[in-house]
JSON list of C-alpha atoms in Angstrom, two decimals:
[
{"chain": "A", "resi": 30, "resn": "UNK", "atom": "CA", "xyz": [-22.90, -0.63, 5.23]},
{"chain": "A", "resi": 31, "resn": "UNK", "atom": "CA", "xyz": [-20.17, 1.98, 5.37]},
{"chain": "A", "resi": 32, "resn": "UNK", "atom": "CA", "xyz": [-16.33, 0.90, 3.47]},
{"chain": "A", "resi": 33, "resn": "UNK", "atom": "CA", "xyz": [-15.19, 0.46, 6.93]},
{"chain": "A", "resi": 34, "resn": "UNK", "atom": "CA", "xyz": [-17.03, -2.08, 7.82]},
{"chain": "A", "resi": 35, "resn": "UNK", "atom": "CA", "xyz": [-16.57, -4.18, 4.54]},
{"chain": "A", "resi": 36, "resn": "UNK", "atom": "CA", "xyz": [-13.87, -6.77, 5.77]},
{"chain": "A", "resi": 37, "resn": "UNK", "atom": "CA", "xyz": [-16.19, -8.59, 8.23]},
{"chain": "A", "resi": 38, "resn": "UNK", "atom": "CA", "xyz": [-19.69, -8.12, 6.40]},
{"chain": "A", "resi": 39, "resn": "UNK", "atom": "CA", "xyz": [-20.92, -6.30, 9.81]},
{"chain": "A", "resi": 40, "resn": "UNK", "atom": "CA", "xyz": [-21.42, -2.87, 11.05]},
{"chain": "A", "resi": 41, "resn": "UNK", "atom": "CA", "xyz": [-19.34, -3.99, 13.93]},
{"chain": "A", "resi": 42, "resn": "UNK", "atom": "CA", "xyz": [-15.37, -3.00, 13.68]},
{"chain": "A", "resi": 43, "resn": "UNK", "atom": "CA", "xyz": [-12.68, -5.87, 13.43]},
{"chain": "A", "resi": 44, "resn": "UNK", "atom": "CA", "xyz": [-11.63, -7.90, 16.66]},
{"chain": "A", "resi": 45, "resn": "UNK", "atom": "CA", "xyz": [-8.01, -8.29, 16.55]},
{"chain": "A", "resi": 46, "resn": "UNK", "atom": "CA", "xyz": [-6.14, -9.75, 19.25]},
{"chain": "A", "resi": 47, "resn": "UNK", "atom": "CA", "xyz": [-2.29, -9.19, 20.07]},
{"chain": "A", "resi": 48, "resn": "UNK", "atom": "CA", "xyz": [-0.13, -12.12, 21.11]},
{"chain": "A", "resi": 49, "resn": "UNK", "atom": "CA", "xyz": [3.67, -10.78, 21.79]},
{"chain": "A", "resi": 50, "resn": "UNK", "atom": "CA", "xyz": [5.86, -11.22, 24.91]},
{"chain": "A", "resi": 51, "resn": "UNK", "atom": "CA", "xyz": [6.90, -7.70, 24.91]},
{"chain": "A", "resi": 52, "resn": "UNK", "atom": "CA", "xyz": [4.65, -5.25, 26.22]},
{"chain": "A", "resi": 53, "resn": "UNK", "atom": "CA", "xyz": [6.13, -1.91, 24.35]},
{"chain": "A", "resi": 54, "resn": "UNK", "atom": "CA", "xyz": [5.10, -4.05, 21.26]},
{"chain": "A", "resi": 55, "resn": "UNK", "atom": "CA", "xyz": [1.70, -4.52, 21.87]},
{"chain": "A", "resi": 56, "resn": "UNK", "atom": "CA", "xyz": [1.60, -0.92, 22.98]},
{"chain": "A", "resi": 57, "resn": "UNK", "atom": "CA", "xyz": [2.78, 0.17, 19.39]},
{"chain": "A", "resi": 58, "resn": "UNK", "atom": "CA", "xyz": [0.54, -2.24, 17.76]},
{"chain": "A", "resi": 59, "resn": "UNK", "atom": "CA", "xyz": [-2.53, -1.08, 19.77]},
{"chain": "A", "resi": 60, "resn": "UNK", "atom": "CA", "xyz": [-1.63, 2.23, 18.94]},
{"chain": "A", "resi": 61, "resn": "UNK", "atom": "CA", "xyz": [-1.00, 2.03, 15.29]},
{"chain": "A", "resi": 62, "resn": "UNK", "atom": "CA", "xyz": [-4.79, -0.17, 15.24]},
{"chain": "A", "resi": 63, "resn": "UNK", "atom": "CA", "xyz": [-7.04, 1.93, 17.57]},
{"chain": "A", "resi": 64, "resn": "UNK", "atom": "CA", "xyz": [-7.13, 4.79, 15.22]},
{"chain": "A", "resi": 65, "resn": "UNK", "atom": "CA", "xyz": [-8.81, 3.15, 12.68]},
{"chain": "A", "resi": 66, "resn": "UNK", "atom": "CA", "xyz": [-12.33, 3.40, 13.37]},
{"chain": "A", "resi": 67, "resn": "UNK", "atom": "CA", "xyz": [-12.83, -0.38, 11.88]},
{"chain": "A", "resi": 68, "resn": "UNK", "atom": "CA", "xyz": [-10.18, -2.24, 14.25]},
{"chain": "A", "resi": 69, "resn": "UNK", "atom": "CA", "xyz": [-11.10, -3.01, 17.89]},
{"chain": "A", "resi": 70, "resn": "UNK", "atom": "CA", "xyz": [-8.00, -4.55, 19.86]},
{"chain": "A", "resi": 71, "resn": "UNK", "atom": "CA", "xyz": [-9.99, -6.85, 22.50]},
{"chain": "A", "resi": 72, "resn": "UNK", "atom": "CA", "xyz": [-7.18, -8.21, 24.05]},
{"chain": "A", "resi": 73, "resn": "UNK", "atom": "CA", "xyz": [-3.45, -9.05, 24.45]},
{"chain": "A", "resi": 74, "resn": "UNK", "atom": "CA", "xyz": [-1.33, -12.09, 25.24]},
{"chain": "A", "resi": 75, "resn": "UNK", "atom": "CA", "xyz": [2.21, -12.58, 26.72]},
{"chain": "A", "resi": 76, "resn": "UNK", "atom": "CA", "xyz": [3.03, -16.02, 25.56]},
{"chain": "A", "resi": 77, "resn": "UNK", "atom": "CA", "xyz": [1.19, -18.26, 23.47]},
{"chain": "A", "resi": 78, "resn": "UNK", "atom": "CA", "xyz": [-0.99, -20.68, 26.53]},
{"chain": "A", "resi": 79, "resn": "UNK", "atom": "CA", "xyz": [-2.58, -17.31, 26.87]},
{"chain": "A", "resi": 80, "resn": "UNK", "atom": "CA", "xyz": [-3.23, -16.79, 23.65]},
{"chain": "A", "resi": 81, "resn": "UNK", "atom": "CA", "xyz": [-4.76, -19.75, 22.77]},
{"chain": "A", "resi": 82, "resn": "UNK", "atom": "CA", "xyz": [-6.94, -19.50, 26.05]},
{"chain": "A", "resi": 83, "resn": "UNK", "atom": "CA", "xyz": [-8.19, -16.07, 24.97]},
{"chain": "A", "resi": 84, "resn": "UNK", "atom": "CA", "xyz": [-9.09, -17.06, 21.48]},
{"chain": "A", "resi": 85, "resn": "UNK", "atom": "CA", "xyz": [-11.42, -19.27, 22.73]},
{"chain": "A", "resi": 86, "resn": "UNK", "atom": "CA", "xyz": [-13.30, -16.57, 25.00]},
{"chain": "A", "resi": 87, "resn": "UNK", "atom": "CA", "xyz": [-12.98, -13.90, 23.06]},
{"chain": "A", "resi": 88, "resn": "UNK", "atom": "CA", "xyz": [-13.86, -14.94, 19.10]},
{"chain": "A", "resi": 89, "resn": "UNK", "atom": "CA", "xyz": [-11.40, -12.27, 17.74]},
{"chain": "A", "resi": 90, "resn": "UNK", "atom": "CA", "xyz": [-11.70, -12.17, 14.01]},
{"chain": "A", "resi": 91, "resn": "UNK", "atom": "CA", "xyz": [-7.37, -12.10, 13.26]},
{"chain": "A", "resi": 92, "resn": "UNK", "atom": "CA", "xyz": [-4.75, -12.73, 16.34]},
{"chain": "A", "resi": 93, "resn": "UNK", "atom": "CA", "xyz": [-1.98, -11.53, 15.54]},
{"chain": "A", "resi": 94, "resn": "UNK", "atom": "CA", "xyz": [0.68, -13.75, 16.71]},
{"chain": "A", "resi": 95, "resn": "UNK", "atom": "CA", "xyz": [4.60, -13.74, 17.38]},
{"chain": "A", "resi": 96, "resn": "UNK", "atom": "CA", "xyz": [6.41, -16.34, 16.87]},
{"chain": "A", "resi": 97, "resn": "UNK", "atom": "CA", "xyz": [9.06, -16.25, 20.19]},
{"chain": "A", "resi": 98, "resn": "UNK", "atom": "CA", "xyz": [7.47, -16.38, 23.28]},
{"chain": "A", "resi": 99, "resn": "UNK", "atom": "CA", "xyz": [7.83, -17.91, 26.69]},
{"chain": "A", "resi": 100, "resn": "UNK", "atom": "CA", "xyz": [6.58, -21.33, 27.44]},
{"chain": "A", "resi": 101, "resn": "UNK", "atom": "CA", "xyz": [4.26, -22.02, 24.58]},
{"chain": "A", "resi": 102, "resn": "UNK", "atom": "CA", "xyz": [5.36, -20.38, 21.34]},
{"chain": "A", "resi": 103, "resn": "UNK", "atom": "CA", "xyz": [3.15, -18.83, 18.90]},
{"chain": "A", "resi": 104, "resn": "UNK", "atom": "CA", "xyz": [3.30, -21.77, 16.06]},
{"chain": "A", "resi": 105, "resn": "UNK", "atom": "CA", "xyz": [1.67, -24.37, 18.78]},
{"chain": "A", "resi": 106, "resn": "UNK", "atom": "CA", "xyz": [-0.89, -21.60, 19.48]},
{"chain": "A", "resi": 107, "resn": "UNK", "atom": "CA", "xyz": [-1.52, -21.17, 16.16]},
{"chain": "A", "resi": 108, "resn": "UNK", "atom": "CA", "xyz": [-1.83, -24.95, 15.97]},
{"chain": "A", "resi": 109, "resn": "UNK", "atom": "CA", "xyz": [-4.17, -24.95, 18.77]},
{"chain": "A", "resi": 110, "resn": "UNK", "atom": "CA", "xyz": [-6.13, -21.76, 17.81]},
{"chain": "A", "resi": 111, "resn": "UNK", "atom": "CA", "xyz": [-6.74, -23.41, 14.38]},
{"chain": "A", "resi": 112, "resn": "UNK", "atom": "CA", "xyz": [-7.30, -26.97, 15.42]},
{"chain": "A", "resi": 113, "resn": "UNK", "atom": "CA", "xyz": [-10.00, -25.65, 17.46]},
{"chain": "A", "resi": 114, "resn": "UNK", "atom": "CA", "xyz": [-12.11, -24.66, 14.59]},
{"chain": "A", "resi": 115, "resn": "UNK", "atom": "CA", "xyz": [-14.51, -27.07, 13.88]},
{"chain": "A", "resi": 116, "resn": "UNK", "atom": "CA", "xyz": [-16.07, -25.12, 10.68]},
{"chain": "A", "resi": 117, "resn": "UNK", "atom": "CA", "xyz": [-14.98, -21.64, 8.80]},
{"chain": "A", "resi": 118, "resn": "UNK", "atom": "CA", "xyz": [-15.24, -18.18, 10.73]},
{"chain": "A", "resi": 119, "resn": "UNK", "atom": "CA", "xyz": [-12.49, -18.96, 13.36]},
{"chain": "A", "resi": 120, "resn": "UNK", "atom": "CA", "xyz": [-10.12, -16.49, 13.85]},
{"chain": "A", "resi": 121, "resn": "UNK", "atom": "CA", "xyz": [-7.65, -16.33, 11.49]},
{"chain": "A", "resi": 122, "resn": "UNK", "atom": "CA", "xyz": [-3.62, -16.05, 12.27]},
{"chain": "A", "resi": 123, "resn": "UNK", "atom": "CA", "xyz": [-1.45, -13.61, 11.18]},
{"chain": "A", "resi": 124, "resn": "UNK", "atom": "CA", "xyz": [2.07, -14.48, 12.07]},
{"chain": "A", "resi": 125, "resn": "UNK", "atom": "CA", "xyz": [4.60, -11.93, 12.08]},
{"chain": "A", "resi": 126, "resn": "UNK", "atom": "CA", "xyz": [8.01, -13.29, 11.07]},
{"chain": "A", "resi": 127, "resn": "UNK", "atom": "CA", "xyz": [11.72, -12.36, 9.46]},
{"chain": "A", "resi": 128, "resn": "UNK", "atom": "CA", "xyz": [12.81, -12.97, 5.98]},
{"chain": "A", "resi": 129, "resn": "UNK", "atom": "CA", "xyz": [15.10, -15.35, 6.90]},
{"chain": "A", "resi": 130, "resn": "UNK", "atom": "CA", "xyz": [13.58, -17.64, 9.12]},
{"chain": "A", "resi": 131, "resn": "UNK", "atom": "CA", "xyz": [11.90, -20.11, 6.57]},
{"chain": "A", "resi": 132, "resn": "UNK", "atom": "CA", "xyz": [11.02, -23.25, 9.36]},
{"chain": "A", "resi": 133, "resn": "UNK", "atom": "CA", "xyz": [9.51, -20.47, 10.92]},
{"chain": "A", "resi": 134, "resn": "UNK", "atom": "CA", "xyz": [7.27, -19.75, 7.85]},
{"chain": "A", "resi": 135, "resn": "UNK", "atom": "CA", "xyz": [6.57, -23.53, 7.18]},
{"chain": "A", "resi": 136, "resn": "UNK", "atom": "CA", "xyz": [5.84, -24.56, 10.30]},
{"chain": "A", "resi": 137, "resn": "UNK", "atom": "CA", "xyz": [3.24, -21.56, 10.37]},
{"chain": "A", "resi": 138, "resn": "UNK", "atom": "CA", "xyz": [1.98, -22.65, 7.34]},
{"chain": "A", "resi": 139, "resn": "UNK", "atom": "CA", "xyz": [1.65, -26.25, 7.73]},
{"chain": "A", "resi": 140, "resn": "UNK", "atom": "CA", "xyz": [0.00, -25.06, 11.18]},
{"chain": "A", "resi": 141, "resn": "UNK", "atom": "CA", "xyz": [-2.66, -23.23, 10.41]},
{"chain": "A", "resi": 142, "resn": "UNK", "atom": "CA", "xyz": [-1.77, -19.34, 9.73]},
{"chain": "A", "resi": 143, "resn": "UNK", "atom": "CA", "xyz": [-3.74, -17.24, 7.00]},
{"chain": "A", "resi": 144, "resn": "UNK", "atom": "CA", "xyz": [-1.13, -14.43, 6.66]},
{"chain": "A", "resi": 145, "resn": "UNK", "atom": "CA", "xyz": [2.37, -13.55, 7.02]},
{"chain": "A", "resi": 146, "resn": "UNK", "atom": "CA", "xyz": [3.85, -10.43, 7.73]},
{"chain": "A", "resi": 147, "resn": "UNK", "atom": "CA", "xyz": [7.32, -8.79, 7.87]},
{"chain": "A", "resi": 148, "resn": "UNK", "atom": "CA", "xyz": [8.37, -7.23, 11.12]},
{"chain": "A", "resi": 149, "resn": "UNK", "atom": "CA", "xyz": [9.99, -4.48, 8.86]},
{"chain": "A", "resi": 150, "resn": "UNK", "atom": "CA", "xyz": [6.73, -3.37, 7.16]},
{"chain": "A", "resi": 151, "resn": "UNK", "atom": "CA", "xyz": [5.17, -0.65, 7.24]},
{"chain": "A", "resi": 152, "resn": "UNK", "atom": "CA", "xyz": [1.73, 0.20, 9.89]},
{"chain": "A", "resi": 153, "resn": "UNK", "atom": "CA", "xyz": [0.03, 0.72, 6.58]},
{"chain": "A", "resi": 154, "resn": "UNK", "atom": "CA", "xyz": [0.83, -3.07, 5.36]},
{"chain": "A", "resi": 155, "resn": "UNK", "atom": "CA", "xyz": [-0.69, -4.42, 9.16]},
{"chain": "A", "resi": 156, "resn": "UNK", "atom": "CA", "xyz": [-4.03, -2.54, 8.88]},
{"chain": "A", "resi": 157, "resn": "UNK", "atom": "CA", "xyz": [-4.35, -3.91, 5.33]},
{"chain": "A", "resi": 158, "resn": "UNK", "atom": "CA", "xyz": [-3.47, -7.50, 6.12]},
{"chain": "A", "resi": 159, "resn": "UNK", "atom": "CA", "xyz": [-5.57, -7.91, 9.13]},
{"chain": "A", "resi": 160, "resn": "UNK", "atom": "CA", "xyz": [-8.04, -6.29, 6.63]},
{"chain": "A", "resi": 161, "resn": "UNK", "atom": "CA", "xyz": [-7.94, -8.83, 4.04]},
{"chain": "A", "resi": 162, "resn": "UNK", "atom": "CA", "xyz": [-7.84, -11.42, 6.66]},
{"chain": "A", "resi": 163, "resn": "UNK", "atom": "CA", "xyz": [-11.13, -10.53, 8.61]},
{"chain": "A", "resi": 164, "resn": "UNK", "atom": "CA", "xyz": [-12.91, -10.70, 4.48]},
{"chain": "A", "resi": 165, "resn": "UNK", "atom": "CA", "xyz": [-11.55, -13.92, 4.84]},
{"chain": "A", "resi": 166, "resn": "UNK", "atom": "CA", "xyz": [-8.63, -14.40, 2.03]},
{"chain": "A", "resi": 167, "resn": "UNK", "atom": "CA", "xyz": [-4.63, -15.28, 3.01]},
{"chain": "A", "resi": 168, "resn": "UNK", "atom": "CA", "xyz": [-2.34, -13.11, 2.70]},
{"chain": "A", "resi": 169, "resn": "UNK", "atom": "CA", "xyz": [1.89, -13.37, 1.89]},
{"chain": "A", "resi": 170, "resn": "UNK", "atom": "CA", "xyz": [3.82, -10.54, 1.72]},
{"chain": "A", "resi": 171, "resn": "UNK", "atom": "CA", "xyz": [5.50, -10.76, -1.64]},
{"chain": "A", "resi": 172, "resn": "UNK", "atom": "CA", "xyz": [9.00, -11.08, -0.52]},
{"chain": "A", "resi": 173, "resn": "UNK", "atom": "CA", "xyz": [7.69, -14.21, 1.59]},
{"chain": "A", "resi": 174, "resn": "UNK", "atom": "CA", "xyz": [5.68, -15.59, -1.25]},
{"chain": "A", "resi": 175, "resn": "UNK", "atom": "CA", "xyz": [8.66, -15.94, -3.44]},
{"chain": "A", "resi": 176, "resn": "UNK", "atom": "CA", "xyz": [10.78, -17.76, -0.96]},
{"chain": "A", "resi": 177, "resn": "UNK", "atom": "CA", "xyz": [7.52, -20.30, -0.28]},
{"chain": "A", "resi": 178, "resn": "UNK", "atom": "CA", "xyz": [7.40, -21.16, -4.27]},
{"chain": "A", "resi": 179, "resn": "UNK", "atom": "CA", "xyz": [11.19, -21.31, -4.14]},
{"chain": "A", "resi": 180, "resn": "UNK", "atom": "CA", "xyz": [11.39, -23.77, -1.37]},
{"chain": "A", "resi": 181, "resn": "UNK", "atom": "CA", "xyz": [7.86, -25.85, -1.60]},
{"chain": "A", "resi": 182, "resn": "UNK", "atom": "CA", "xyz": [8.88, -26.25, -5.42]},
{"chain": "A", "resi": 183, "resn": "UNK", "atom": "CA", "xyz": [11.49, -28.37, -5.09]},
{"chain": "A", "resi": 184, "resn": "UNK", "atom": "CA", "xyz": [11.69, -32.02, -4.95]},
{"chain": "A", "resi": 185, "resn": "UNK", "atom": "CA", "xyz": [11.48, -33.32, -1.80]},
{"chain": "A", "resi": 186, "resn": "UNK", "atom": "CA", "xyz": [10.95, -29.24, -0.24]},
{"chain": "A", "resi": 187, "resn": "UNK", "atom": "CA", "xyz": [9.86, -28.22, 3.17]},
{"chain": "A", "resi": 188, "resn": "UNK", "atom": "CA", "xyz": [6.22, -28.95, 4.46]},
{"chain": "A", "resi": 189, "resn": "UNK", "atom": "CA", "xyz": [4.25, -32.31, 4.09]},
{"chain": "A", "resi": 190, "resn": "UNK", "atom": "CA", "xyz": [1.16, -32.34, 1.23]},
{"chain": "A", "resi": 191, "resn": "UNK", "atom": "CA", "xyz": [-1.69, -30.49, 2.55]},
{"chain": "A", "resi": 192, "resn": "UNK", "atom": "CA", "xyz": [-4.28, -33.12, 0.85]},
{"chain": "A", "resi": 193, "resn": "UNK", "atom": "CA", "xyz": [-4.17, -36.02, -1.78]},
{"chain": "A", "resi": 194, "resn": "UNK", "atom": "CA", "xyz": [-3.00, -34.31, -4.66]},
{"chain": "A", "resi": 195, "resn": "UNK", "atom": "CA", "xyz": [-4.29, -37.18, -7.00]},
{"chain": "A", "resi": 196, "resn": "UNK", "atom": "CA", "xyz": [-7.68, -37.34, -6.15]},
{"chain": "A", "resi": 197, "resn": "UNK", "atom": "CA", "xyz": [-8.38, -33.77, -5.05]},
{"chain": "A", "resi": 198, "resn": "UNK", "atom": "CA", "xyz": [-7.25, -32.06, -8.13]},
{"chain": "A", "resi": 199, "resn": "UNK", "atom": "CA", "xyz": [-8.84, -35.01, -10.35]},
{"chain": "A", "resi": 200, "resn": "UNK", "atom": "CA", "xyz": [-12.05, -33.11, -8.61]},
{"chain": "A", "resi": 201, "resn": "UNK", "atom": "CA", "xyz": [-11.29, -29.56, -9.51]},
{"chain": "A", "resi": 202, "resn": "UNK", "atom": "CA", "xyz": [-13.30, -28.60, -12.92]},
{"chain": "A", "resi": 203, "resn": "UNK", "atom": "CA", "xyz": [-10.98, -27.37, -15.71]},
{"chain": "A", "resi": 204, "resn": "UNK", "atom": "CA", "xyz": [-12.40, -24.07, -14.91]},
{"chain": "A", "resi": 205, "resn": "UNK", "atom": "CA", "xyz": [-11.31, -24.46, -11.17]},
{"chain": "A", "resi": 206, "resn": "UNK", "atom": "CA", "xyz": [-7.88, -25.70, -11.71]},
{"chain": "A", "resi": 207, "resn": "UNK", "atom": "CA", "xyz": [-7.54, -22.63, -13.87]},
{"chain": "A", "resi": 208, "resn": "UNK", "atom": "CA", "xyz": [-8.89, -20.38, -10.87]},
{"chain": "A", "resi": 209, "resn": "UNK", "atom": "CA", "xyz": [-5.93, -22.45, -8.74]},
{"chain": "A", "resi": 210, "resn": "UNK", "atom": "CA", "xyz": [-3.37, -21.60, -10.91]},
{"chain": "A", "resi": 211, "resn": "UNK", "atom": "CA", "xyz": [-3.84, -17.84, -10.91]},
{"chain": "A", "resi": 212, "resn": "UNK", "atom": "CA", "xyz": [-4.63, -18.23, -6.83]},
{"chain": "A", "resi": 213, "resn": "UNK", "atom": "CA", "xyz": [-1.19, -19.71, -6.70]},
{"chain": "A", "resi": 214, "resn": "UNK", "atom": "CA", "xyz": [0.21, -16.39, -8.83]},
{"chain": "A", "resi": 215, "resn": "UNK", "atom": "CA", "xyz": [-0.65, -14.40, -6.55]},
{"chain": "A", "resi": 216, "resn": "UNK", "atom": "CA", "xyz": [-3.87, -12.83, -8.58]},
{"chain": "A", "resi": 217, "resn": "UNK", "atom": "CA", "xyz": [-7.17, -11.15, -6.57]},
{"chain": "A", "resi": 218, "resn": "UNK", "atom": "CA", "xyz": [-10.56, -12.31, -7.27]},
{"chain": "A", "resi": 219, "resn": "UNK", "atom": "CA", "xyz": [-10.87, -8.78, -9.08]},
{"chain": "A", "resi": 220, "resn": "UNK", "atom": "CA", "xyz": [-7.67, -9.69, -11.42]},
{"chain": "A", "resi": 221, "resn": "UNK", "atom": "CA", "xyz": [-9.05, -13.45, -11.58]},
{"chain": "A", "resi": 222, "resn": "UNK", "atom": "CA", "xyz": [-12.28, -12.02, -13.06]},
{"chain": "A", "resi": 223, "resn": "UNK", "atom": "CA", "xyz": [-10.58, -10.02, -15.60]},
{"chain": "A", "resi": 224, "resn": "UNK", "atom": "CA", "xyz": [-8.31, -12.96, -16.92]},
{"chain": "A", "resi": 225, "resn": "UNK", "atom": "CA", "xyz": [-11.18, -15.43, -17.33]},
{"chain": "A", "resi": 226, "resn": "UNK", "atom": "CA", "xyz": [-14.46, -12.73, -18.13]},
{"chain": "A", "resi": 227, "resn": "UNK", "atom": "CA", "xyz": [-16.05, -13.70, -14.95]},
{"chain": "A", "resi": 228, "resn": "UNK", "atom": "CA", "xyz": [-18.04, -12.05, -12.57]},
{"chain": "A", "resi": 229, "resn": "UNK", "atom": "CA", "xyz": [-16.27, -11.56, -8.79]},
{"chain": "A", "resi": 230, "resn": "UNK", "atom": "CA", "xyz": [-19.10, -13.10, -7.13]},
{"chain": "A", "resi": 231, "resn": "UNK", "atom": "CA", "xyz": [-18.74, -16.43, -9.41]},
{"chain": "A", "resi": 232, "resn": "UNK", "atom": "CA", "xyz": [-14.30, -16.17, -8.90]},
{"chain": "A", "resi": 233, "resn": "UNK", "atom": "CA", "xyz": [-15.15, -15.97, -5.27]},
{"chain": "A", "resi": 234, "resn": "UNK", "atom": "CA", "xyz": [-17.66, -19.06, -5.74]},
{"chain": "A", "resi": 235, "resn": "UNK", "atom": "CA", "xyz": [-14.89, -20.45, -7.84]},
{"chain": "A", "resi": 236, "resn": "UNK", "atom": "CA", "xyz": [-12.05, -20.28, -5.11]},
{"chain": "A", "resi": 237, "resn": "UNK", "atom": "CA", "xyz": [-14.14, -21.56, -2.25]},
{"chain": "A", "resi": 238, "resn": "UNK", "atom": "CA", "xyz": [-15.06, -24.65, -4.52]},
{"chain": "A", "resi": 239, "resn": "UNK", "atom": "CA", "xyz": [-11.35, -25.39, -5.09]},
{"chain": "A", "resi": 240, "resn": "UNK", "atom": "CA", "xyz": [-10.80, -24.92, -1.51]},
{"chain": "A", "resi": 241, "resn": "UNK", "atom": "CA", "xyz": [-13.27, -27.47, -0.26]},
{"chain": "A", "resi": 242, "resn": "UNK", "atom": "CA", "xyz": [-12.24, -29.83, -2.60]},
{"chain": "A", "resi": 243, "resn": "UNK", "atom": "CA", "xyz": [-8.57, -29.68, -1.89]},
{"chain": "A", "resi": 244, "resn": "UNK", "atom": "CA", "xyz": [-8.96, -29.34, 2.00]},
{"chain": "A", "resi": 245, "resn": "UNK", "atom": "CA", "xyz": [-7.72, -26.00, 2.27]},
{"chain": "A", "resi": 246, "resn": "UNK", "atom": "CA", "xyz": [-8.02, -23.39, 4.68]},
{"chain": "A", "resi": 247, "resn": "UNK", "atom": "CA", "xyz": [-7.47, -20.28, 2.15]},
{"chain": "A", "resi": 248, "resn": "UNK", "atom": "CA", "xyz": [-5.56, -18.92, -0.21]},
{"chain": "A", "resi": 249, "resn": "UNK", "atom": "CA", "xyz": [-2.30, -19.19, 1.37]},
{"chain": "A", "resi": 250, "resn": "UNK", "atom": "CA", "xyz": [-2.34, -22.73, 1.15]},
{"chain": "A", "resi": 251, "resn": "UNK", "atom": "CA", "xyz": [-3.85, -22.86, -2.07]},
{"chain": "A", "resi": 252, "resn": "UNK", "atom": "CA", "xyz": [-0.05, -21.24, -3.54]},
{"chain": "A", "resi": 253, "resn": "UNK", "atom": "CA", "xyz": [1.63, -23.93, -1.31]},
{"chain": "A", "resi": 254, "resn": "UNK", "atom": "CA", "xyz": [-0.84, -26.82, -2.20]},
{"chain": "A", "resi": 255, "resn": "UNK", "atom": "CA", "xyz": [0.22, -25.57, -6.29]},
{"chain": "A", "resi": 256, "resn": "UNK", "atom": "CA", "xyz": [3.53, -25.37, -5.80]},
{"chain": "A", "resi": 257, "resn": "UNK", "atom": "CA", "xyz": [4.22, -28.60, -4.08]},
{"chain": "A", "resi": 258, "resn": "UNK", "atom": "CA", "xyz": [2.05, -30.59, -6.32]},
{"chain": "A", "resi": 259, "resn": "UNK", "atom": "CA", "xyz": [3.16, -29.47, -9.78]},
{"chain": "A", "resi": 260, "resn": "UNK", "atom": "CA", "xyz": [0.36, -27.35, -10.84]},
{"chain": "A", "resi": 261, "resn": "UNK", "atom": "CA", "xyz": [2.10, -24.67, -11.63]},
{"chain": "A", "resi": 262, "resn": "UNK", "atom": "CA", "xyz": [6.29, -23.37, -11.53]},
{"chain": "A", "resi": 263, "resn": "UNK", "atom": "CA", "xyz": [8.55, -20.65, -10.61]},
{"chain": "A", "resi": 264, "resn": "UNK", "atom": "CA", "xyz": [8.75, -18.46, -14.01]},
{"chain": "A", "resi": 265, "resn": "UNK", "atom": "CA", "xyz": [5.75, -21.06, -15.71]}
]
């Protein structure tokens, strides 16, 4: 298997679909994607209905979604796109959103999304994140991640708990809640195996173990899920 094809574990390219309601957008996006001989762009969406609809027929591995649209927005087609999946290898969301919108962010996250991208960043940064979200792993852009801890951190912050926080993390080994609390820093399975002397293939056993038994989708909710609950602290 070539490098290329490493993010979905196939020697077929990356289905993304495009969900915007302006059509020079999507143009630029399909643009800046088709050259990379990993990424295929199998359709585009003007509003979110369509989205949604086309999600279903066309089993893209990451929409990428706006957030303003027409009719029905992109967080209740991310709702519905996610809802939809009934075990993992659905597509997975990557919103695109502004620094300061946080309901925008929460509301993505407590609906589903795997990523989160700035619209300012770069055409490098979008290849990579849909990338890392076709291997299957969240993704926050740094700037966004800090404003998530600073918010979800705080008594009584945005966003509702994403499982029991009792009884899920009085599952979690004391090797898993460690593996949670270096998720929720931001770490890589690579960098997680380095801190603890692990193998990658027993980190990435590791994470999907704490996933299931928090109820989490990925990663991205793993740093919310630590956050809210106490498990870890801005600067601790």
């Amino acid at each position: 298997m070539s490098a290329d094809r490493e993010a979905t574990g196939t020697d077929r390219p990356i289905r993304v679909l495009l969900a915007d309601d302006q059509h020079l957008v999507r143009t630029g996006f399909r643009v800046i994607l088709e050259v990379e001989d990993d990424i295929e762009v199998v359709g585009e969406a003007a509003d979110g209905e369509r989205a949604a609809s086309m999600a279903r027929a066309l089993t893209p591995d990451v929409v990428l979604m706006d957030v303003e649209m027409p009719g029905v927005d992109g967080l209740e087609a991310t709702r519905r796109i996610t809802a939809e999946q009934d075990a993992p290898g659905g597509p997975a969301v990557l919103i695109l959103t502004t620094f300061d919108r946080d309901d925008y962010l929460f509301a993505a996250l407590q609906a589903g999304a795997s990523g989160f991208l700035l619209k300012n960043g770069t055409p490098e940064a979008l290849i990579e994140a849909i990338r890392v979200l076709a291997r299957g792993d969240g993704l926050l852009a740094p700037e966004i991640t800090r404003r998530v801890i600073a918010t979800f951190a705080r008594p009584g912050g945005t966003g509702g708990p994403m499982a029991s926080p009792e009884a899920a993390l009085g599952d979690l080994t004391p090797r898993e809640r460690e593996v949670l609390v270096l998720v929720a820093g931001g770490a890589s399975n690579a960098e997680i195996a380095g801190a603890l002397h692990l193998g990658e293939a027993t980190v990435k056993t590791h994470v999907s173990r704490v996933l299931a038994k928090l109820g989490l989708r990925d990663r991205v909710q793993a740093v919310v899920f630590a956050y809210e609950h106490g498990v870890v602290r801005p600067g601790g």
